[in-house]
Amino acid sequence: MNHSYIFMIYFMFVMAFTVFFLVFKHILSSLISLEFMALAMFSMFSLSPMLLKSEMYSSFLFISIVVCEAALGLSLIILWVRKKGNDLFITF
């Protein structure tokens, strides 16, 4: 397998990590960068069994936990916006 896939996944994770720490004005942008990091980690978990010829059960467990985390984060943002009127970190 070509190593460009691994480099691309690593680059995705680093960029999402950078955006998470540099762009923190809105809560929604922080959650989107966290989900992008989770997507990069899922891609790495999915790529590893293909290289090692093993099962992918752990990656399916990981993606189900990530989906639950995303739904919880979105519901908390909705509650926060209804209470405060915006999703800025300044209003904490």
Tab-separated table of N, CA and C in Angstrom:
chain	number	residue	atom	x	y	z
A	1	MET	N	0.842	-1.187	0.000
A	1	MET	CA	0.000	0.000	0.000
A	1	MET	C	0.881	1.241	0.000
A	2	ASN	N	0.438	2.232	-0.666
A	2	ASN	CA	1.187	3.468	-0.804
A	2	ASN	C	1.193	4.251	0.507
A	3	HIS	N	2.308	4.851	0.838
A	3	HIS	CA	2.420	5.604	2.084
A	3	HIS	C	1.789	6.986	1.992
A	4	SER	N	1.318	7.368	0.837
A	4	SER	CA	0.674	8.679	0.705
A	4	SER	C	-0.649	8.719	1.455
A	5	TYR	N	-1.328	7.579	1.600
A	5	TYR	CA	-2.565	7.547	2.374
A	5	TYR	C	-2.295	7.843	3.847
A	6	ILE	N	-1.253	7.251	4.371
A	6	ILE	CA	-0.905	7.475	5.772
A	6	ILE	C	-0.504	8.920	5.991
A	7	PHE	N	0.264	9.480	5.074
A	7	PHE	CA	0.647	10.886	5.188
A	7	PHE	C	-0.573	11.795	5.106
A	8	MET	N	-1.514	11.477	4.220
A	8	MET	CA	-2.710	12.299	4.079
A	8	MET	C	-3.563	12.251	5.350
A	9	ILE	N	-3.692	11.075	5.947
A	9	ILE	CA	-4.464	10.948	7.179
A	9	ILE	C	-3.773	11.697	8.316
A	10	TYR	N	-2.456	11.586	8.393
A	10	TYR	CA	-1.701	12.324	9.402
A	10	TYR	C	-1.861	13.826	9.205
A	11	PHE	N	-1.815	14.278	7.960
A	11	PHE	CA	-1.988	15.697	7.657
A	11	PHE	C	-3.386	16.171	8.040
A	12	MET	N	-4.405	15.337	7.803
A	12	MET	CA	-5.776	15.685	8.207
A	12	MET	C	-5.855	15.884	9.718
A	13	PHE	N	-5.243	14.975	10.467
A	13	PHE	CA	-5.286	15.065	11.922
A	13	PHE	C	-4.555	16.305	12.419
A	14	VAL	N	-3.389	16.591	11.865
A	14	VAL	CA	-2.612	17.755	12.297
A	14	VAL	C	-3.349	19.055	11.975
A	15	MET	N	-3.967	19.127	10.816
A	15	MET	CA	-4.709	20.339	10.459
A	15	MET	C	-5.929	20.536	11.353
A	16	ALA	N	-6.640	19.461	11.665
A	16	ALA	CA	-7.792	19.576	12.558
A	16	ALA	C	-7.345	19.975	13.960
A	17	PHE	N	-6.222	19.436	14.398
A	17	PHE	CA	-5.681	19.789	15.708
A	17	PHE	C	-5.281	21.262	15.749
A	18	THR	N	-4.675	21.740	14.671
A	18	THR	CA	-4.281	23.142	14.580
A	18	THR	C	-5.502	24.056	14.581
A	19	VAL	N	-6.511	23.706	13.812
A	19	VAL	CA	-7.730	24.516	13.771
A	19	VAL	C	-8.410	24.526	15.138
A	20	PHE	N	-8.387	23.409	15.834
A	20	PHE	CA	-9.019	23.344	17.154
A	20	PHE	C	-8.374	24.321	18.130
A	21	PHE	N	-7.077	24.477	18.076
A	21	PHE	CA	-6.402	25.362	19.016
A	21	PHE	C	-6.258	26.794	18.537
A	22	LEU	N	-6.394	27.055	17.250
A	22	LEU	CA	-6.246	28.417	16.759
A	22	LEU	C	-7.567	29.136	16.518
A	23	VAL	N	-8.595	28.417	16.120
A	23	VAL	CA	-9.892	29.027	15.833
A	23	VAL	C	-10.858	28.584	16.921
A	24	PHE	N	-10.951	29.368	17.967
A	24	PHE	CA	-11.802	28.976	19.081
A	24	PHE	C	-12.825	30.057	19.422
A	25	LYS	N	-13.276	30.777	18.412
A	25	LYS	CA	-14.271	31.816	18.659
A	25	LYS	C	-15.657	31.215	18.862
A	26	HIS	N	-16.032	30.273	18.023
A	26	HIS	CA	-17.343	29.636	18.110
A	26	HIS	C	-17.201	28.204	18.625
A	27	ILE	N	-18.175	27.782	19.395
A	27	ILE	CA	-18.189	26.418	19.913
A	27	ILE	C	-18.396	25.430	18.765
A	28	LEU	N	-19.201	25.793	17.794
A	28	LEU	CA	-19.489	24.898	16.678
A	28	LEU	C	-18.240	24.611	15.848
A	29	SER	N	-17.401	25.616	15.621
A	29	SER	CA	-16.169	25.369	14.865
A	29	SER	C	-15.227	24.457	15.637
A	30	SER	N	-15.221	24.545	16.948
A	30	SER	CA	-14.404	23.636	17.755
A	30	SER	C	-14.917	22.211	17.655
A	31	LEU	N	-16.230	22.044	17.697
A	31	LEU	CA	-16.793	20.699	17.570
A	31	LEU	C	-16.558	20.105	16.190
A	32	ILE	N	-16.615	20.926	15.167
A	32	ILE	CA	-16.360	20.430	13.817
A	32	ILE	C	-14.917	19.972	13.677
A	33	SER	N	-13.983	20.716	14.261
A	33	SER	CA	-12.590	20.278	14.180
A	33	SER	C	-12.359	19.016	15.000
A	34	LEU	N	-13.056	18.861	16.126
A	34	LEU	CA	-12.960	17.622	16.889
A	34	LEU	C	-13.494	16.438	16.097
A	35	GLU	N	-14.587	16.642	15.390
A	35	GLU	CA	-15.138	15.573	14.563
A	35	GLU	C	-14.217	15.238	13.392
A	36	PHE	N	-13.533	16.232	12.869
A	36	PHE	CA	-12.586	15.978	11.790
A	36	PHE	C	-11.392	15.177	12.301
A	37	MET	N	-10.965	15.464	13.542
A	37	MET	CA	-9.903	14.655	14.148
A	37	MET	C	-10.373	13.214	14.343
A	38	ALA	N	-11.615	13.058	14.772
A	38	ALA	CA	-12.159	11.714	14.950
A	38	ALA	C	-12.257	10.989	13.612
A	39	LEU	N	-12.587	11.700	12.548
A	39	LEU	CA	-12.633	11.096	11.215
A	39	LEU	C	-11.247	10.641	10.770
A	40	ALA	N	-10.235	11.438	11.061
A	40	ALA	CA	-8.870	11.043	10.717
A	40	ALA	C	-8.449	9.819	11.527
A	41	MET	N	-8.823	9.771	12.789
A	41	MET	CA	-8.487	8.607	13.604
A	41	MET	C	-9.235	7.369	13.116
A	42	PHE	N	-10.484	7.534	12.711
A	42	PHE	CA	-11.235	6.414	12.157
A	42	PHE	C	-10.601	5.912	10.865
A	43	SER	N	-10.126	6.833	10.053
A	43	SER	CA	-9.455	6.428	8.821
A	43	SER	C	-8.196	5.627	9.124
A	44	MET	N	-7.471	6.043	10.155
A	44	MET	CA	-6.273	5.289	10.525
A	44	MET	C	-6.644	3.929	11.100
A	45	PHE	N	-7.708	3.880	11.916
A	45	PHE	CA	-8.163	2.592	12.448
A	45	PHE	C	-8.654	1.679	11.336
A	46	SER	N	-9.238	2.229	10.304
A	46	SER	CA	-9.729	1.416	9.191
A	46	SER	C	-8.593	0.966	8.283
A	47	LEU	N	-7.561	1.766	8.199
A	47	LEU	CA	-6.440	1.433	7.339
A	47	LEU	C	-5.542	0.377	7.972
A	48	SER	N	-5.423	0.373	9.277
A	48	SER	CA	-4.536	-0.580	9.966
A	48	SER	C	-4.939	-2.035	9.750
A	49	PRO	N	-6.221	-2.415	9.896
A	49	PRO	CA	-6.563	-3.828	9.652
A	49	PRO	C	-6.345	-4.264	8.206
A	50	MET	N	-6.466	-3.344	7.281
A	50	MET	CA	-6.212	-3.714	5.887
A	50	MET	C	-4.740	-4.049	5.686
A	51	LEU	N	-3.869	-3.334	6.370
A	51	LEU	CA	-2.445	-3.608	6.250
A	51	LEU	C	-2.048	-4.873	6.992
A	52	LEU	N	-2.711	-5.141	8.129
A	52	LEU	CA	-2.341	-6.285	8.964
A	52	LEU	C	-3.198	-7.520	8.705
A	53	LYS	N	-4.178	-7.422	7.825
A	53	LYS	CA	-5.086	-8.527	7.488
A	53	LYS	C	-5.814	-9.051	8.732
A	54	SER	N	-6.421	-8.136	9.484
A	54	SER	CA	-7.172	-8.533	10.676
A	54	SER	C	-8.578	-7.935	10.615
A	55	GLU	N	-9.335	-8.099	11.699
A	55	GLU	CA	-10.728	-7.652	11.725
A	55	GLU	C	-10.822	-6.143	11.933
A	56	MET	N	-12.012	-5.609	11.642
A	56	MET	CA	-12.249	-4.176	11.771
A	56	MET	C	-13.279	-3.869	12.856
A	57	TYR	N	-13.467	-4.753	13.820
A	57	TYR	CA	-14.491	-4.540	14.835
A	57	TYR	C	-14.201	-3.328	15.712
A	58	SER	N	-12.964	-3.091	16.027
A	58	SER	CA	-12.632	-1.956	16.891
A	58	SER	C	-12.924	-0.631	16.200
A	59	SER	N	-12.751	-0.570	14.883
A	59	SER	CA	-13.047	0.679	14.182
A	59	SER	C	-14.552	0.952	14.158
A	60	PHE	N	-15.365	-0.095	14.068
A	60	PHE	CA	-16.819	0.115	14.111
A	60	PHE	C	-17.275	0.557	15.494
A	61	LEU	N	-16.652	0.036	16.525
A	61	LEU	CA	-16.953	0.481	17.880
A	61	LEU	C	-16.552	1.939	18.055
A	62	PHE	N	-15.397	2.301	17.531
A	62	PHE	CA	-14.923	3.687	17.626
A	62	PHE	C	-15.864	4.643	16.912
A	63	ILE	N	-16.311	4.298	15.706
A	63	ILE	CA	-17.172	5.212	14.962
A	63	ILE	C	-18.538	5.342	15.615
A	64	SER	N	-19.028	4.303	16.271
A	64	SER	CA	-20.311	4.431	16.970
A	64	SER	C	-20.177	5.351	18.183
A	65	ILE	N	-19.059	5.295	18.877
A	65	ILE	CA	-18.836	6.205	19.999
A	65	ILE	C	-18.686	7.639	19.512
A	66	VAL	N	-18.028	7.836	18.391
A	66	VAL	CA	-17.854	9.175	17.828
A	66	VAL	C	-19.192	9.767	17.402
A	67	VAL	N	-20.054	8.949	16.838
A	67	VAL	CA	-21.376	9.437	16.424
A	67	VAL	C	-22.196	9.848	17.648
A	68	CYS	N	-22.133	9.073	18.709
A	68	CYS	CA	-22.844	9.433	19.935
A	68	CYS	C	-22.294	10.722	20.529
A	69	GLU	N	-20.985	10.898	20.471
A	69	GLU	CA	-20.369	12.125	20.974
A	69	GLU	C	-20.785	13.333	20.145
A	70	ALA	N	-20.887	13.155	18.841
A	70	ALA	CA	-21.307	14.254	17.973
A	70	ALA	C	-22.750	14.656	18.251
A	71	ALA	N	-23.604	13.674	18.448
A	71	ALA	CA	-25.008	13.983	18.742
A	71	ALA	C	-25.138	14.695	20.086
A	72	LEU	N	-24.375	14.273	21.066
A	72	LEU	CA	-24.399	14.928	22.371
A	72	LEU	C	-23.880	16.357	22.283
A	73	GLY	N	-22.796	16.566	21.538
A	73	GLY	CA	-22.248	17.906	21.381
A	73	GLY	C	-23.201	18.836	20.661
A	74	LEU	N	-23.861	18.340	19.633
A	74	LEU	CA	-24.813	19.166	18.898
A	74	LEU	C	-26.023	19.519	19.753
A	75	SER	N	-26.491	18.577	20.548
A	75	SER	CA	-27.632	18.879	21.417
A	75	SER	C	-27.252	19.881	22.500
A	76	LEU	N	-26.026	19.798	23.001
A	76	LEU	CA	-25.578	20.791	23.987
A	76	LEU	C	-25.427	22.175	23.368
A	77	ILE	N	-24.988	22.241	22.125
A	77	ILE	CA	-24.904	23.543	21.444
A	77	ILE	C	-26.285	24.132	21.239
A	78	ILE	N	-27.244	23.310	20.881
A	78	ILE	CA	-28.611	23.802	20.691
A	78	ILE	C	-29.167	24.351	21.999
A	79	LEU	N	-28.941	23.635	23.090
A	79	LEU	CA	-29.393	24.139	24.390
A	79	LEU	C	-28.694	25.437	24.768
A	80	TRP	N	-27.394	25.520	24.482
A	80	TRP	CA	-26.631	26.721	24.811
A	80	TRP	C	-27.110	27.924	24.001
A	81	VAL	N	-27.370	27.728	22.698
A	81	VAL	CA	-27.827	28.822	21.844
A	81	VAL	C	-29.216	29.278	22.260
A	82	ARG	N	-30.069	28.353	22.658
A	82	ARG	CA	-31.405	28.747	23.121
A	82	ARG	C	-31.334	29.535	24.414
A	83	LYS	N	-30.361	29.218	25.264
A	83	LYS	CA	-30.240	29.914	26.544
A	83	LYS	C	-29.547	31.264	26.397
A	84	LYS	N	-28.425	31.299	25.684
A	84	LYS	CA	-27.610	32.515	25.593
A	84	LYS	C	-27.861	33.335	24.338
A	85	GLY	N	-28.293	32.723	23.255
A	85	GLY	CA	-28.565	33.462	22.033
A	85	GLY	C	-27.467	33.375	20.993
A	86	ASN	N	-26.282	32.879	21.356
A	86	ASN	CA	-25.199	32.696	20.388
A	86	ASN	C	-24.306	31.558	20.852
A	87	ASP	N	-23.334	31.203	20.020
A	87	ASP	CA	-22.442	30.099	20.375
A	87	ASP	C	-20.998	30.560	20.527
A	88	LEU	N	-20.805	31.770	20.993
A	88	LEU	CA	-19.463	32.303	21.179
A	88	LEU	C	-18.886	31.863	22.506
A	89	PHE	N	-17.565	31.647	22.533
A	89	PHE	CA	-16.901	31.291	23.779
A	89	PHE	C	-16.822	32.486	24.724
A	90	ILE	N	-16.980	33.683	24.207
A	90	ILE	CA	-16.875	34.895	25.029
A	90	ILE	C	-17.986	34.952	26.074
A	91	THR	N	-19.126	34.337	25.790
A	91	THR	CA	-20.277	34.434	26.698
A	91	THR	C	-20.200	33.478	27.879
A	92	PHE	N	-19.111	32.701	28.017
A	92	PHE	CA	-18.988	31.787	29.156
A	92	PHE	C	-18.847	32.555	30.447
